[in-house]
Coordinates of C-alpha atoms in Angstrom, one line a residue:
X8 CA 97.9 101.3 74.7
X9 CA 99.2 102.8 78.0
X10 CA 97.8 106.1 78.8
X11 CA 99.5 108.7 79.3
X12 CA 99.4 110.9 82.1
X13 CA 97.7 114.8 81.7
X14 CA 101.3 116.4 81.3
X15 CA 101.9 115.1 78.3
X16 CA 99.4 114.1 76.1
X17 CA 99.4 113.1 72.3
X18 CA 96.4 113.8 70.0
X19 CA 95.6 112.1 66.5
X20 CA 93.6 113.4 63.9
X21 CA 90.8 110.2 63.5
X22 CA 87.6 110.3 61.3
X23 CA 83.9 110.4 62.0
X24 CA 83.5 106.4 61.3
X25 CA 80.5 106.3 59.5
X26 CA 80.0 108.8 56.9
X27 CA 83.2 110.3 57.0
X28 CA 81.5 113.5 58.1
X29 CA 84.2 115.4 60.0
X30 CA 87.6 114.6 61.8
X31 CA 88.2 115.2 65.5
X32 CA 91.4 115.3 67.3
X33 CA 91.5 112.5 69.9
X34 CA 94.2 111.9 72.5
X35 CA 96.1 108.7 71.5
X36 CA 94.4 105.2 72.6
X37 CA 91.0 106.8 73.1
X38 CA 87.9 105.2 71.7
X39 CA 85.4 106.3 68.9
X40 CA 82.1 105.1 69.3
X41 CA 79.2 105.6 67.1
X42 CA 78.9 108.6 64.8
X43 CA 75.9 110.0 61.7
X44 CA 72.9 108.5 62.6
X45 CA 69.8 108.6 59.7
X46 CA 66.7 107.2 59.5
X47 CA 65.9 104.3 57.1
X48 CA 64.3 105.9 54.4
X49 CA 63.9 102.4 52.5
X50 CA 61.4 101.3 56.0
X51 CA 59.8 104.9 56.7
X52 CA 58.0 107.7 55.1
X53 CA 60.2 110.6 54.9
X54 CA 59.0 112.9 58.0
X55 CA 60.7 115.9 59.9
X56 CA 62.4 113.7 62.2
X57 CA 64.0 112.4 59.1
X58 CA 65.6 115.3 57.3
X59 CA 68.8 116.3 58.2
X60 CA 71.8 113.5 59.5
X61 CA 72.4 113.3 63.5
X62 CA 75.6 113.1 65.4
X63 CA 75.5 110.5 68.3
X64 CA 79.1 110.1 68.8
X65 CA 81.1 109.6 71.8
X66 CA 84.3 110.1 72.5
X67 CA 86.0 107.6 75.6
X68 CA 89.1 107.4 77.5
X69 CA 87.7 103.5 77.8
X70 CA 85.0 101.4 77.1
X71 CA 83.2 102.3 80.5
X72 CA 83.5 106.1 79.1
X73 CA 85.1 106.7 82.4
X74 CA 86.4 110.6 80.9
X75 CA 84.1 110.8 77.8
X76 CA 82.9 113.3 75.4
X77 CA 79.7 112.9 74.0
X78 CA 77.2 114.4 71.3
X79 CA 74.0 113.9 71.3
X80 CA 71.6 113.3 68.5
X81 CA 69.3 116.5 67.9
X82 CA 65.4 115.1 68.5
X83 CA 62.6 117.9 67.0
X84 CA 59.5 118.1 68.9
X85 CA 56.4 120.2 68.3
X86 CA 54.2 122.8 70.7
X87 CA 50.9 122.6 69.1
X88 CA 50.3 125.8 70.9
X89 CA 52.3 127.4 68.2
X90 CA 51.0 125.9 65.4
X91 CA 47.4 127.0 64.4
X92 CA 45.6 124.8 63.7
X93 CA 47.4 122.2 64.2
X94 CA 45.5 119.4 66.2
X95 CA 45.9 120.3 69.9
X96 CA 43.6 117.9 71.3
X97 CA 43.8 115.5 68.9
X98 CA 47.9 114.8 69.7
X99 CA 48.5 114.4 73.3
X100 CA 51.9 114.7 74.6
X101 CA 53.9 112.2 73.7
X102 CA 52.6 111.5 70.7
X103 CA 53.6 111.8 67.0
X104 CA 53.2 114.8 64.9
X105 CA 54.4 114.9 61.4
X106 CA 57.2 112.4 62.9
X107 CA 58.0 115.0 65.5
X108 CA 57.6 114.0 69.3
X109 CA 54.5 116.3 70.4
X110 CA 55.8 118.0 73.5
X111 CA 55.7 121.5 74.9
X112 CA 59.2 123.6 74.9
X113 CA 61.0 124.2 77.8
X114 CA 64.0 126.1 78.8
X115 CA 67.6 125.2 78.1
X116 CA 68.0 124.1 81.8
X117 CA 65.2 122.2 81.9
X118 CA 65.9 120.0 79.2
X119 CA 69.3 119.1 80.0
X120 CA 68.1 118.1 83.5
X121 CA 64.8 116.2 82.4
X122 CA 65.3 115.1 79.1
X123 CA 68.9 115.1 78.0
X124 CA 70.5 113.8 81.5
X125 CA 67.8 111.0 82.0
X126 CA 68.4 109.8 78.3
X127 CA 72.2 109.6 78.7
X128 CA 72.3 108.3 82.1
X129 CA 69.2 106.2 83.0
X130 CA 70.9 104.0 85.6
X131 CA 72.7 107.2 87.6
X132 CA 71.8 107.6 90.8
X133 CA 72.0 110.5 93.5
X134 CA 72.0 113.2 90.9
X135 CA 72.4 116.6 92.3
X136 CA 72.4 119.8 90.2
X137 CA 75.8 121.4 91.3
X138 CA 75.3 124.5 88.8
X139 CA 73.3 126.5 86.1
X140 CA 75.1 128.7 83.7
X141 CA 73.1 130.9 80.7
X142 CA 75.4 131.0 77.5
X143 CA 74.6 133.9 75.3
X144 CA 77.8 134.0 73.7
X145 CA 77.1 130.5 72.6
X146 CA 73.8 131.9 70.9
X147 CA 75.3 134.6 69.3
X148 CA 78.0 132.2 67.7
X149 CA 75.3 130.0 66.2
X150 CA 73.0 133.0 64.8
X151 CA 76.5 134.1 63.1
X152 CA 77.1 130.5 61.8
X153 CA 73.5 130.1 60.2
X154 CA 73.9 133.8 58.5
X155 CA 76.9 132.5 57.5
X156 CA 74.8 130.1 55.2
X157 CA 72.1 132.4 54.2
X158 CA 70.0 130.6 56.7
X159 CA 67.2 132.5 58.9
X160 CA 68.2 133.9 61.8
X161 CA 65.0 135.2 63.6
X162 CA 64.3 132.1 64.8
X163 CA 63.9 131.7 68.9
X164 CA 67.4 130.2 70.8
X165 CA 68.1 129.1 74.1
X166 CA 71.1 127.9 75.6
X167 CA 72.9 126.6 78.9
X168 CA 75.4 124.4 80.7
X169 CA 73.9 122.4 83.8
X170 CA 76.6 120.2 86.3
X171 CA 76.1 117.7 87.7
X172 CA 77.1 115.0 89.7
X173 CA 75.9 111.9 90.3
X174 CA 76.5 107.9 90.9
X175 CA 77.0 105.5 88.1
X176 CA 78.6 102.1 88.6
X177 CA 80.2 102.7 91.4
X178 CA 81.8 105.8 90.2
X179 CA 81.0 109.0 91.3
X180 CA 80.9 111.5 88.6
X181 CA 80.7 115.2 87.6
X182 CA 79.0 116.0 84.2
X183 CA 78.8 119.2 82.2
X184 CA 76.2 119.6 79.4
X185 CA 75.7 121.8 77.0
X186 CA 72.3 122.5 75.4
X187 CA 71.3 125.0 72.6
X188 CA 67.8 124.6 71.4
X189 CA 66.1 126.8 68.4
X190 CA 62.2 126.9 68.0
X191 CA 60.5 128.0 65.1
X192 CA 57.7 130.2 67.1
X193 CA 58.4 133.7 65.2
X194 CA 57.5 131.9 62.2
X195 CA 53.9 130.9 63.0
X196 CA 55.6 126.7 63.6
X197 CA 55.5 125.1 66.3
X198 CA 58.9 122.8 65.6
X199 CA 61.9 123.1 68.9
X200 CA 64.5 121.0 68.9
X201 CA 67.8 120.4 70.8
X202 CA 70.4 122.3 67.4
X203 CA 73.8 121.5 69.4
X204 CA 74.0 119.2 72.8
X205 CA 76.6 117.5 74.0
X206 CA 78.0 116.3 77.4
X207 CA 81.5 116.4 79.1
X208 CA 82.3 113.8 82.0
X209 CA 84.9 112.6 84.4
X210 CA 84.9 111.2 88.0
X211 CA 84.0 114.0 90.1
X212 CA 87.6 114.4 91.6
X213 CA 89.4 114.3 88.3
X214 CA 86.9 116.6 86.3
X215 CA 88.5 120.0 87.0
X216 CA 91.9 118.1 85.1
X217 CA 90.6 116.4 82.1
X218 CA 88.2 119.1 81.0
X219 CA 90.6 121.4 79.4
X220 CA 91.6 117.6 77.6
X221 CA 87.5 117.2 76.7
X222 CA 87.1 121.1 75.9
X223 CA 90.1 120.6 73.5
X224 CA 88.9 117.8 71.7
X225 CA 85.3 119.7 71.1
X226 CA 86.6 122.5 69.3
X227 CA 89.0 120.3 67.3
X228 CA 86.5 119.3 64.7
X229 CA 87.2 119.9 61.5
X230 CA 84.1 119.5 58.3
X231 CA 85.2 117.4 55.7
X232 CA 83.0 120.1 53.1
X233 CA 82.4 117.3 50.5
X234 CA 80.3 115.3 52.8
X235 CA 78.5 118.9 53.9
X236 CA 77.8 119.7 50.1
X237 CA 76.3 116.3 50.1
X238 CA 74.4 116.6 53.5
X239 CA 72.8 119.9 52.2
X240 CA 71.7 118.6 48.6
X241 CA 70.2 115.7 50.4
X242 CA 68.5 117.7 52.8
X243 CA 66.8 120.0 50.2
X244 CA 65.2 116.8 48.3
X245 CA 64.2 115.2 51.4
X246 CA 62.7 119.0 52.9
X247 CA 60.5 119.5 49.4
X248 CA 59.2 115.6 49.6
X249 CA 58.4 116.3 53.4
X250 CA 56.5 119.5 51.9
X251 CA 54.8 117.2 49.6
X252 CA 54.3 114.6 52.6
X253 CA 52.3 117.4 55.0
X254 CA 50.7 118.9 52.1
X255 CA 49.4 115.3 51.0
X256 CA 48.9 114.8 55.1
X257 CA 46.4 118.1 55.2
X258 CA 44.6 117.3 52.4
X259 CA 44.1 113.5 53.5
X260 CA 43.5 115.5 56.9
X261 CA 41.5 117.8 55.1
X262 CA 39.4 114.8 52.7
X263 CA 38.9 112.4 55.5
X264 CA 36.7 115.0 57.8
X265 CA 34.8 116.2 54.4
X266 CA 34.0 111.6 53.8
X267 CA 33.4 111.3 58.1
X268 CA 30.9 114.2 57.4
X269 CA 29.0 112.6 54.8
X270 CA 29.2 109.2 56.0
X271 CA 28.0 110.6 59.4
X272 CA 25.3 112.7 57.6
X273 CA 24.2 109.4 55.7
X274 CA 23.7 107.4 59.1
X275 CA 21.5 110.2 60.3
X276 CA 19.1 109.8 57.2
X277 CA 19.0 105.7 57.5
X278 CA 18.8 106.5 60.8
X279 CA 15.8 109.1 60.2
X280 CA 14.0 106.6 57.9
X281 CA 14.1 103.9 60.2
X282 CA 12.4 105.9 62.7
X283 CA 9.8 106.7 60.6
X284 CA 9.6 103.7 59.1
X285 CA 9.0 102.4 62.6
X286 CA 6.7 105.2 63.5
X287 CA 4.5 104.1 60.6
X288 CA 4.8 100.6 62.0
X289 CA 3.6 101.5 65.2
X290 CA 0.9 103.7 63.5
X291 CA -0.6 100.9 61.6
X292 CA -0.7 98.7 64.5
X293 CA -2.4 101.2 66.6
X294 CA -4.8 102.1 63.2
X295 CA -5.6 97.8 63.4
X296 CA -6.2 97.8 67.0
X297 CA -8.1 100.8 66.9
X298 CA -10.4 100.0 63.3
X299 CA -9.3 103.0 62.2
X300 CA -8.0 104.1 58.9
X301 CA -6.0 107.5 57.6
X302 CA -7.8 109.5 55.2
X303 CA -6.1 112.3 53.2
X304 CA -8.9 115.5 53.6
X305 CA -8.4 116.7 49.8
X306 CA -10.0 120.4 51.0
X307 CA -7.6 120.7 54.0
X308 CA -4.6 118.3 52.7
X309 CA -4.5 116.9 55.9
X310 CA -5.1 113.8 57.1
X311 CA -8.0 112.3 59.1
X312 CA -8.5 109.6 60.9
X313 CA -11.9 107.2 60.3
X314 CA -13.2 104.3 60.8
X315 CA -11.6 101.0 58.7
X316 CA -14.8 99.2 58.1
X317 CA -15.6 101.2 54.7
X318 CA -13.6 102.0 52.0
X319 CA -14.8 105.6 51.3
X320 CA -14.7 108.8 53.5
X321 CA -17.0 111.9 53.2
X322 CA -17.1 114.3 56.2
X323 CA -19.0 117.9 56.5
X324 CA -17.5 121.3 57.4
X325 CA -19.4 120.6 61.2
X326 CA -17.2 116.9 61.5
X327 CA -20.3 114.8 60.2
X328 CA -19.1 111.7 58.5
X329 CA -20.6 109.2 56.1
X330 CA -18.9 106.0 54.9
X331 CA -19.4 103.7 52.1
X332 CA -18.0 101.1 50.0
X333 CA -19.6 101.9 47.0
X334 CA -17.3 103.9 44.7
X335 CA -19.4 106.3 42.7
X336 CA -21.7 106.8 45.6
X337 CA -22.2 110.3 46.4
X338 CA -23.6 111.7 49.4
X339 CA -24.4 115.3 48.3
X340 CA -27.0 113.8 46.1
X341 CA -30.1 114.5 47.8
X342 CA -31.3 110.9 46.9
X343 CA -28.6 109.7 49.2
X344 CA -28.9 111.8 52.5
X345 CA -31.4 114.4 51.5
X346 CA -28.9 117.0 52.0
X347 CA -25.7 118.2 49.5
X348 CA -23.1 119.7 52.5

C-alpha cells in the first residue's frame, strides 16, 4: 500500500496475532511481526522463566523496521546476593538459577544500554548515548496498576528512557527505550527483571516526526480481558507447580548433600581400613624380617614384641623373658627356673 505522508495518517484497529491478547491501533499498511511468546511446557520443566506469557512484538513501517515500535520480552534474572542462601558460589554469572539467568541487578540505564540495546541491535555500529532521562511518573503508574489487582506493591522499581543513535545498514538512526525493572529485594528474593521495555525508532533526521506516530500507537492498546482472565488462571497453576518444583529442588538440594556426606564419610572408612590394613602388612613384613612376633601382655593389655622362634611368651616385671613351645609349661614353677616372678 502507498504510505501516506505524516499529515494525514489512518490507523486500524489490528490484533495481537498469536493469542489474540490485545489490539493495537496501527497506521494503515504497517506490519505486525511476532507477538505472546511462551515456553514449551510439553519440552521443559516448568521454572520461573516459564510463568507468565511475554510480549515480543514489533510494530514496522516496513520489513527493514525502518520507523518501528517494538516490545521486548521481559527476561527474570536473580542476585544471589539477595537470596540467603541461595548458592552464591555455586552459580556463577551467567548461569542458570531456578531457570532464571543468574546475574547481578543494575540500574534502569544500565540495562537498556548493555543489555537491552545489544540484544535488539547486535549489528549497529557507532552507538552514542545522546540522553538519560529518570521516569518516576512511569513508576508511580505501574505501582497504581499492580494495586489495582491486589498485587504487592513494596516491591523495588526502576525506570528510564536512554537515546541513542547509532549505524545500522547503512541507516543512521535515533532510538528511544524505555525500561522499567521491578526486583523482589524487600521481600528477602533475589528475582529482577525487565516488567515493561520497549523501544521506539526512526532514522535520526525523521525521529523528532514519527514519534508522536510511535507514542500514539503505544498507548493505543487495548486488553482483550478474556485472554487476561485466562493468562492469570494459568499463571496461578503454573506459580504453585513452580512452588512444588523449588521445593522438590531444595529438598533434592537438601538430600543430595545429606547422600555426598555419607558416601564421602564411607570412602574415608575404606579408605581408613586400607591403611591399616596396609599398616599391618607392612608390620608383618617387618615382624618376618625381624623374627619377631606380637604378644598381647594380659597384665598391661598391651602388646609386646618377642622373639618368633617360640610359641609362648613369659616376661617379669624387670623385662626378663622366657620362651617355650611347650603349652602347659610354666615358668613360675620352681622346677622350671628356680624362681616364681
Amino acid at each position: 500500500m502507498e504510505r501516506r505522508s505524516l499529515g494525514e495518517m489512518a490507523f486500524v484497529r489490528v490484533n495481537e496475532p498469536r493469542e489474540n491478547a490485545f489490539s493495537l491501533a496501527l497506521p494503515e499498511g504497517w506490519q505486525l511481526e511476532g507477538g505472546i511468546v511462551r515456553e514449551n511446557l510439553a519440552r521443559e520443566a516448568v521454572s520461573a522463566q516459564s510463568i507468565a506469557a511475554k510480549v515480543d512484538l514489533a510494530v514496522k513501517r516496513d520489513t527493514e523496521g525502518s520507523v518501528m515500535l517494538r516490545w521486548c520480552p521481559e527476561i527474570l534474572y536473580c542476585d544471589l546476593r539477595y537470596s540467603p542462601g541461595g548458592g552464591i558460589g555455586l552459580f556463577p554469572q551467567g548461569s542458570n538459577y531456578m531457570g532464571m539467568l543468574v546475574w547481578p541487578a543494575m540500574s534502569a540505564e544500565d540495562f537498556a544500554t548493555q543489555m537491552l540495546f545489544p540484544w535488539a541491535h547486535p549489528q549497529a555500529s557507532d552507538v552514542r548515548v545522546e540522553a538519560r532521562e529518570a521516569q518516576p511518573q512511569w513508576i508511580d503508574d505501574y505501582r497504581q496498576g499492580v494495586a489495582a489487582r491486589g498485587l504487592l506493591t513494596n516491591l523495588q522499581y526502576d525506570a528510564a528512557c536512554v537515546t541513542l543513535s547509532y549505524r545500522e545498514a547503512n541507516t543512521r538512526y535515533r532510538e528511544k527505550v524505555y525500561v522499567l525493572l521491578e526486583a523482589m529485594f524487600p521481600l528477602g528474593v533475589g528475582t529482577w527483571s525487565n516488567k515493561s521495555s520497549l523501544c521506539l525508532r526512526a532514522p535520526e533526521t525523521e525521529f523528532a516526526a514519527w514519534e508522536p506516530v510511535l507514542s500514539y500507537v503505544r498507548d493505543s492498546g487495548q486488553p482483550n480481558h478474556a485472554w487476561q482472565a485466562s493468562e492469570i488462571v494459568t499463571q496461578e497453576i503454573l506459580s504453585q507447580s513452580f512452588l512444588d518444583a523449588q521445593q522438590a529442588a531444595q529438598w533434592r538440594a537438601q538430600r543430595q548433600l545429606q547422600v555426598q556426606r555419607e558416601l564421602q564419610r564411607a570412602a574415608e572408612q575404606i579408605l581408613e581400613h586400607k591403611r591399616r590394613v596396609h599398616a599391618e602388612i607392612r608390620n608383618d613384613q617387618y615382624l618376618t624380617l625381624t623374627s619377631q612376633e606380637e604378644y598381647l601382655n594380659p597384665i598391661t593389655r598391651r602388646i609386646d614384641m618377642g622373639s618368633n622362634q617360640w610359641r609362648y611368651r613369659w616376661v617379669t616385671d624387670s623385662g626378663q623373658e622366657f620362651y617355650t613351645n611347650e603349652e602347659f609349661l610354666n615358668p613360675n614353677d620352681r622346677r622350671v627356673l628356680g624362681r616364681y616372678d
